[in-house]
Short mmCIF file of C-alpha atoms in Angstrom, two decimals:
data_model
loop_
_atom_site.label_atom_id
_atom_site.label_comp_id
_atom_site.label_asym_id
_atom_site.label_seq_id
_atom_site.Cartn_x
_atom_site.Cartn_y
_atom_site.Cartn_z
CA UNK A 1 213.25 193.91 109.07
CA UNK A 2 213.20 191.08 111.61
CA UNK A 3 210.11 189.63 109.91
CA UNK A 4 211.82 189.68 106.51
CA UNK A 5 214.91 188.00 107.94
CA UNK A 6 212.77 185.38 109.66
CA UNK A 7 210.89 184.70 106.43
CA UNK A 8 214.17 184.34 104.54
CA UNK A 9 215.63 181.99 107.15
CA UNK A 10 212.57 179.69 107.06
CA UNK A 11 212.82 179.46 103.28
CA UNK A 12 216.59 179.65 102.99
CA UNK A 13 216.90 176.38 101.09
CA UNK A 14 214.40 177.53 98.49
CA UNK A 15 216.13 180.91 98.14
CA UNK A 16 219.52 179.26 97.80
CA UNK A 17 218.22 176.95 95.09
CA UNK A 18 216.57 179.80 93.21
CA UNK A 19 219.69 181.94 93.49
CA UNK A 20 221.87 179.13 92.18
CA UNK A 21 219.50 178.49 89.27
CA UNK A 22 219.41 182.19 88.37
CA UNK A 23 223.21 182.40 88.52
CA UNK A 24 223.66 179.32 86.34
CA UNK A 25 221.09 180.64 83.84
CA UNK A 26 222.82 184.02 83.60
CA UNK A 27 226.23 182.42 83.13
CA UNK A 28 224.86 180.27 80.30
CA UNK A 29 223.01 183.18 78.68
CA UNK A 30 225.98 185.56 78.81
CA UNK A 31 227.96 184.15 75.83
CA UNK A 32 224.74 183.78 73.83
CA UNK A 33 223.79 187.40 74.49
CA UNK A 34 227.27 188.63 73.60
CA UNK A 35 227.23 186.66 70.35
CA UNK A 36 223.84 188.11 69.44
CA UNK A 37 225.06 191.65 70.20
CA UNK A 38 228.18 191.22 68.07
CA UNK A 39 226.08 189.89 65.18
CA UNK A 40 224.23 193.24 65.00
CA UNK A 41 227.37 195.38 65.01
CA UNK A 42 229.25 196.82 62.05
CA UNK A 43 232.87 195.99 61.37
CA UNK A 44 234.01 199.37 62.73
CA UNK A 45 232.33 198.80 66.10
CA UNK A 46 233.58 195.21 66.36
CA UNK A 47 237.28 196.17 66.01
CA UNK A 48 237.07 199.31 68.15
CA UNK A 49 239.66 199.83 70.88
CA UNK A 50 238.63 199.92 73.63
CA UNK A 51 235.60 197.76 72.77
CA UNK A 52 232.05 198.86 73.57
CA UNK A 53 229.22 196.58 74.60
CA UNK A 54 226.52 198.62 72.85
CA UNK A 55 227.32 200.67 69.73
CA UNK A 56 225.37 203.61 71.10
CA UNK A 57 228.08 206.02 72.22
CA UNK A 58 228.65 209.54 70.92
CA UNK A 59 231.57 211.96 71.25
CA UNK A 60 229.81 213.52 74.24
CA UNK A 61 227.90 210.58 75.80
CA UNK A 62 228.81 207.01 76.62
CA UNK A 63 225.29 205.81 75.80
CA UNK A 64 222.59 207.47 73.70
CA UNK A 65 219.68 205.27 72.60
CA UNK A 66 218.99 207.48 69.59
CA UNK A 67 222.58 207.14 68.38
CA UNK A 68 222.68 203.32 68.27
CA UNK A 69 224.39 202.00 65.13
CA UNK A 70 222.90 198.52 64.78
CA UNK A 71 223.84 196.83 61.53
CA UNK A 72 222.66 193.78 59.55
CA UNK A 73 225.96 193.50 57.70
CA UNK A 74 226.77 190.09 59.17
CA UNK A 75 223.37 188.58 58.32
CA UNK A 76 223.45 190.02 54.80
CA UNK A 77 226.81 188.39 54.13
CA UNK A 78 225.66 185.02 55.50
CA UNK A 79 222.22 184.92 53.87
CA UNK A 80 223.18 186.83 50.70
CA UNK A 81 219.60 187.84 49.76
CA UNK A 82 219.05 188.56 46.07
CA UNK A 83 215.96 189.95 44.30
CA UNK A 84 213.97 187.18 42.61
CA UNK A 85 210.71 187.80 40.73
CA UNK A 86 209.93 184.07 40.87
CA UNK A 87 210.01 183.94 44.67
CA UNK A 88 206.75 184.63 46.55
CA UNK A 89 208.72 186.89 48.91
CA UNK A 90 210.38 188.83 46.10
CA UNK A 91 213.87 187.62 47.06
CA UNK A 92 215.83 184.42 47.61
CA UNK A 93 218.67 183.50 49.95
CA UNK A 94 221.74 182.59 47.92
CA UNK A 95 224.26 182.15 50.74
CA UNK A 96 225.87 178.72 50.40
CA UNK A 97 225.82 178.00 54.13
CA UNK A 98 222.02 178.27 54.21
CA UNK A 99 220.88 177.49 50.67
CA UNK A 100 223.06 174.36 50.32
CA UNK A 101 224.44 173.14 53.63
CA UNK A 102 221.41 174.23 55.64
CA UNK A 103 218.96 172.34 53.43
CA UNK A 104 221.19 169.25 53.60
CA UNK A 105 221.15 169.32 57.40
CA UNK A 106 217.38 169.78 57.52
CA UNK A 107 217.06 166.69 55.33
CA UNK A 108 219.50 164.60 57.40
CA UNK A 109 218.12 165.68 60.78
CA UNK A 110 214.45 165.26 59.85
CA UNK A 111 214.74 161.87 58.13
CA UNK A 112 217.12 160.48 60.75
CA UNK A 113 214.86 161.61 63.59
CA UNK A 114 211.73 160.14 62.02
CA UNK A 115 213.45 156.82 61.34
CA UNK A 116 214.86 156.69 64.88
CA UNK A 117 211.40 157.37 66.34
CA UNK A 118 209.83 154.63 64.21
CA UNK A 119 212.51 152.03 64.93
CA UNK A 120 212.78 152.94 68.63
CA UNK A 121 209.00 152.68 69.05
CA UNK A 122 208.76 149.24 67.44
CA UNK A 123 211.93 147.92 69.10
CA UNK A 124 211.05 149.34 72.52
CA UNK A 125 207.57 147.84 72.25
CA UNK A 126 209.00 144.42 71.35
CA UNK A 127 211.47 144.48 74.25
CA UNK A 128 208.76 145.64 76.65
CA UNK A 129 205.99 143.22 75.71
CA UNK A 130 207.73 140.07 74.51
CA UNK A 131 210.22 137.70 76.10
CA UNK A 132 212.47 135.74 73.75
CA UNK A 133 215.80 133.95 73.85
CA UNK A 134 218.61 136.45 74.30
CA UNK A 135 216.25 139.20 75.46
CA UNK A 136 218.39 140.38 78.37
CA UNK A 137 221.70 139.89 76.52
CA UNK A 138 220.47 141.92 73.56
CA UNK A 139 219.26 144.74 75.81
CA UNK A 140 222.63 144.77 77.56
CA UNK A 141 224.44 144.86 74.23
CA UNK A 142 222.31 147.79 73.06
CA UNK A 143 223.07 149.88 76.14
CA UNK A 144 226.75 148.89 75.88
CA UNK A 145 226.87 150.18 72.29
CA UNK A 146 225.62 153.52 73.60
CA UNK A 147 228.85 153.87 75.58
CA UNK A 148 231.06 153.49 72.50
CA UNK A 149 232.24 156.95 71.35
CA UNK A 150 231.19 157.98 67.85
CA UNK A 151 234.80 158.74 66.90
CA UNK A 152 235.76 155.12 67.58
CA UNK A 153 233.58 153.93 64.69
CA UNK A 154 234.44 156.66 62.19
CA UNK A 155 237.52 154.96 60.73
CA UNK A 156 235.58 151.75 60.04
CA UNK A 157 232.65 153.70 58.61
CA UNK A 158 234.96 155.75 56.39
CA UNK A 159 236.66 152.58 55.11
CA UNK A 160 233.23 151.04 54.52
CA UNK A 161 232.17 153.99 52.37
CA UNK A 162 235.43 153.86 50.38
CA UNK A 163 235.04 150.11 49.81
CA UNK A 164 231.45 150.46 48.61
CA UNK A 165 232.47 153.12 46.10
CA UNK A 166 235.53 151.15 44.98
CA UNK A 167 233.72 147.91 44.17
CA UNK A 168 231.06 149.77 42.22
CA UNK A 169 228.08 149.09 44.46
CA UNK A 170 225.25 151.67 44.52
CA UNK A 171 226.32 154.39 46.90
CA UNK A 172 224.77 157.69 47.91
CA UNK A 173 226.36 160.09 50.37
CA UNK A 174 223.06 161.25 51.79
CA UNK A 175 221.62 157.78 52.32
CA UNK A 176 224.86 156.56 53.90
CA UNK A 177 225.11 159.41 56.43
CA UNK A 178 221.43 159.05 57.38
CA UNK A 179 221.99 155.33 58.08
CA UNK A 180 225.04 156.23 60.19
CA UNK A 181 223.08 158.78 62.21
CA UNK A 182 220.20 156.35 62.76
CA UNK A 183 222.59 153.66 63.94
CA UNK A 184 224.28 156.03 66.39
CA UNK A 185 221.16 157.53 67.99
CA UNK A 186 218.95 154.41 67.96
CA UNK A 187 220.34 152.38 70.93
CA UNK A 188 219.63 154.98 73.63
CA UNK A 189 216.28 155.78 72.01
CA UNK A 190 215.26 152.11 72.27
CA UNK A 191 215.85 152.21 76.02
CA UNK A 192 213.88 155.44 76.40
CA UNK A 193 210.94 153.99 74.46
CA UNK A 194 211.09 150.71 76.38
CA UNK A 195 210.94 152.53 79.73
CA UNK A 196 207.73 154.29 78.72
CA UNK A 197 206.11 151.17 77.29
CA UNK A 198 206.91 149.31 80.52
CA UNK A 199 204.89 151.90 82.45
CA UNK A 200 201.71 151.40 80.38
CA UNK A 201 199.35 148.77 81.85
CA UNK A 202 198.93 145.68 79.69
CA UNK A 203 195.17 145.85 80.28
CA UNK A 204 194.87 148.66 77.72
CA UNK A 205 196.61 146.58 75.11
CA UNK A 206 194.58 143.48 75.96
CA UNK A 207 191.36 145.48 75.58
CA UNK A 208 192.48 146.66 72.14
CA UNK A 209 193.31 143.08 71.10
CA UNK A 210 189.90 141.88 72.29
CA UNK A 211 188.26 144.63 70.21
CA UNK A 212 189.94 143.23 67.10
CA UNK A 213 193.15 145.24 66.85
CA UNK A 214 196.30 143.50 65.71
CA UNK A 215 199.57 143.98 67.59
CA UNK A 216 200.71 146.65 65.12
CA UNK A 217 197.38 148.45 65.29
CA UNK A 218 197.54 148.38 69.07
CA UNK A 219 201.06 149.81 68.90
CA UNK A 220 200.28 152.68 66.52
CA UNK A 221 196.77 153.55 67.71
CA UNK A 222 197.02 152.91 71.46
CA UNK A 223 200.59 152.67 72.70
CA UNK A 224 202.42 155.34 70.70
CA UNK A 225 199.81 158.07 71.39
CA UNK A 226 200.16 157.31 75.10
CA UNK A 227 203.95 157.69 74.86
CA UNK A 228 203.87 160.86 72.73
CA UNK A 229 206.17 162.82 75.13
CA UNK A 230 208.77 160.07 74.82
CA UNK A 231 208.52 160.03 71.02
CA UNK A 232 208.89 163.83 70.91
CA UNK A 233 211.89 163.63 73.23
CA UNK A 234 213.52 160.98 71.03
CA UNK A 235 212.85 163.08 67.92
CA UNK A 236 214.31 166.20 69.51
CA UNK A 237 217.40 164.49 70.92
CA UNK A 238 218.15 162.96 67.53
CA UNK A 239 217.38 166.14 65.59
CA UNK A 240 219.62 168.29 67.78
CA UNK A 241 222.38 165.67 67.75
CA UNK A 242 222.38 165.47 63.95
CA UNK A 243 222.06 169.25 63.58
CA UNK A 244 225.14 169.89 65.73
CA UNK A 245 227.23 167.01 64.37
CA UNK A 246 230.34 167.90 62.36
CA UNK A 247 233.02 165.23 62.18
CA UNK A 248 230.93 162.43 60.59
CA UNK A 249 229.51 164.74 57.94
CA UNK A 250 233.00 166.05 57.24
CA UNK A 251 234.64 162.63 56.84
CA UNK A 252 231.92 160.36 55.47
CA UNK A 253 230.41 162.64 52.80
CA UNK A 254 232.60 162.88 49.73
CA UNK A 255 230.77 165.63 47.84
CA UNK A 256 230.97 169.12 49.30
CA UNK A 257 227.51 169.89 47.94
CA UNK A 258 226.07 167.19 50.24
CA UNK A 259 227.86 168.22 53.44
CA UNK A 260 225.92 169.48 56.52
CA UNK A 261 225.66 173.00 57.86
CA UNK A 262 228.45 172.57 60.41
CA UNK A 263 230.87 171.94 57.55
CA UNK A 264 229.51 175.08 55.90
CA UNK A 265 230.15 177.00 59.13
CA UNK A 266 233.67 175.58 59.35
CA UNK A 267 234.36 176.59 55.74
CA UNK A 268 232.74 179.97 56.32
CA UNK A 269 234.82 180.51 59.45
CA UNK A 270 238.01 180.16 57.45
CA UNK A 271 236.85 182.85 55.03
CA UNK A 272 235.56 185.29 57.68
CA UNK A 273 237.94 184.81 60.58
CA UNK A 274 238.57 188.53 60.97
CA UNK A 275 234.92 189.50 60.48
CA UNK A 276 233.55 188.58 63.88
CA UNK A 277 230.13 190.08 63.20
CA UNK A 278 229.73 187.69 60.24
CA UNK A 279 230.80 184.68 62.31
CA UNK A 280 228.42 185.74 65.10
CA UNK A 281 225.54 186.12 62.63
CA UNK A 282 226.23 182.64 61.24
CA UNK A 283 226.26 181.22 64.78
CA UNK A 284 222.91 182.81 65.58
CA UNK A 285 221.34 181.55 62.35
CA UNK A 286 222.57 177.99 62.97
CA UNK A 287 221.33 177.96 66.58
CA UNK A 288 217.96 179.57 65.89
CA UNK A 289 216.09 176.51 64.43
CA UNK A 290 217.09 174.32 67.38
CA UNK A 291 216.06 177.01 69.89
CA UNK A 292 212.69 177.42 68.16
CA UNK A 293 212.20 173.63 68.16
CA UNK A 294 212.89 173.40 71.89
CA UNK A 295 210.59 176.32 72.66
CA UNK A 296 207.80 174.75 70.63
CA UNK A 297 208.09 171.26 72.18
CA UNK A 298 209.54 172.18 75.58
CA UNK A 299 206.52 171.01 77.58
CA UNK A 300 206.44 167.54 76.02
CA UNK A 301 210.23 167.25 76.21
CA UNK A 302 210.47 168.10 79.91
CA UNK A 303 207.47 165.87 80.64
CA UNK A 304 209.28 162.98 78.96
CA UNK A 305 212.48 163.66 80.88
CA UNK A 306 210.72 163.83 84.27
CA UNK A 307 208.41 160.88 83.67
CA UNK A 308 211.22 158.86 82.16
CA UNK A 309 213.43 159.41 85.17
CA UNK A 310 210.66 158.16 87.45
CA UNK A 311 209.36 155.30 85.32
CA UNK A 312 212.63 154.07 83.93
#
């Protein structure tokens, strides 16, 4: 016992850190786990009084694994699967929140993220490798723009969209919102890209130029592959930001058929306020793509965050 206590005391800081991390993780996972549990319950088990954590009770037992009443009612109402002989899977998802709003958000998040990565890479490279008049002032202005809240610009952006439609200029909801998202997420991304380009020795670039590469070829074939973690981090930050964004898509898109998935969830919430299992299922479905994306790219993302904090 004394040996165990002595071992704990020598490593008390490590144990305290681990304990704090475990506690924080559990506190963050608790609402997620409860939402997932509710999504697999039936309406009868959701409104039961007193409530039960697991729908596995019987008249004689408080918990019986063989008596669990898990239900897919919430997911069926959100996804609304229908038989379809034309589909390779034999069915198609007809739920509006997924079939319409979900596809819109995939389009907005993917295109916005790719454009931000491209523009941040070229801009960050230019700021890192070239010195020109107004270089420092422009960098300062870019980081200052990052501090301006998105809501502050929404009124002007909304008025801009109304004016464009009123005067008869070509206008498309989807193109406009993608441009808005790119403009909002680009400034911070430029700084992230610049920090990584600053850490790459110029000798590599000079060697590529001597071998006959142009500046653009050096950027795309030498520099960007070396900063792949940063580019992945920029893509993920933009993708998640666009995926979770609601207010801009709600105000700046005039056609409901072009609105993002968060608007679909908001509309769906009004229709299913008393059906908590349906709301929980919709929440799980919305969060799942982002969780999968982070799990798939987690190593590159965390590498970019750690290296960026040291290099930047």
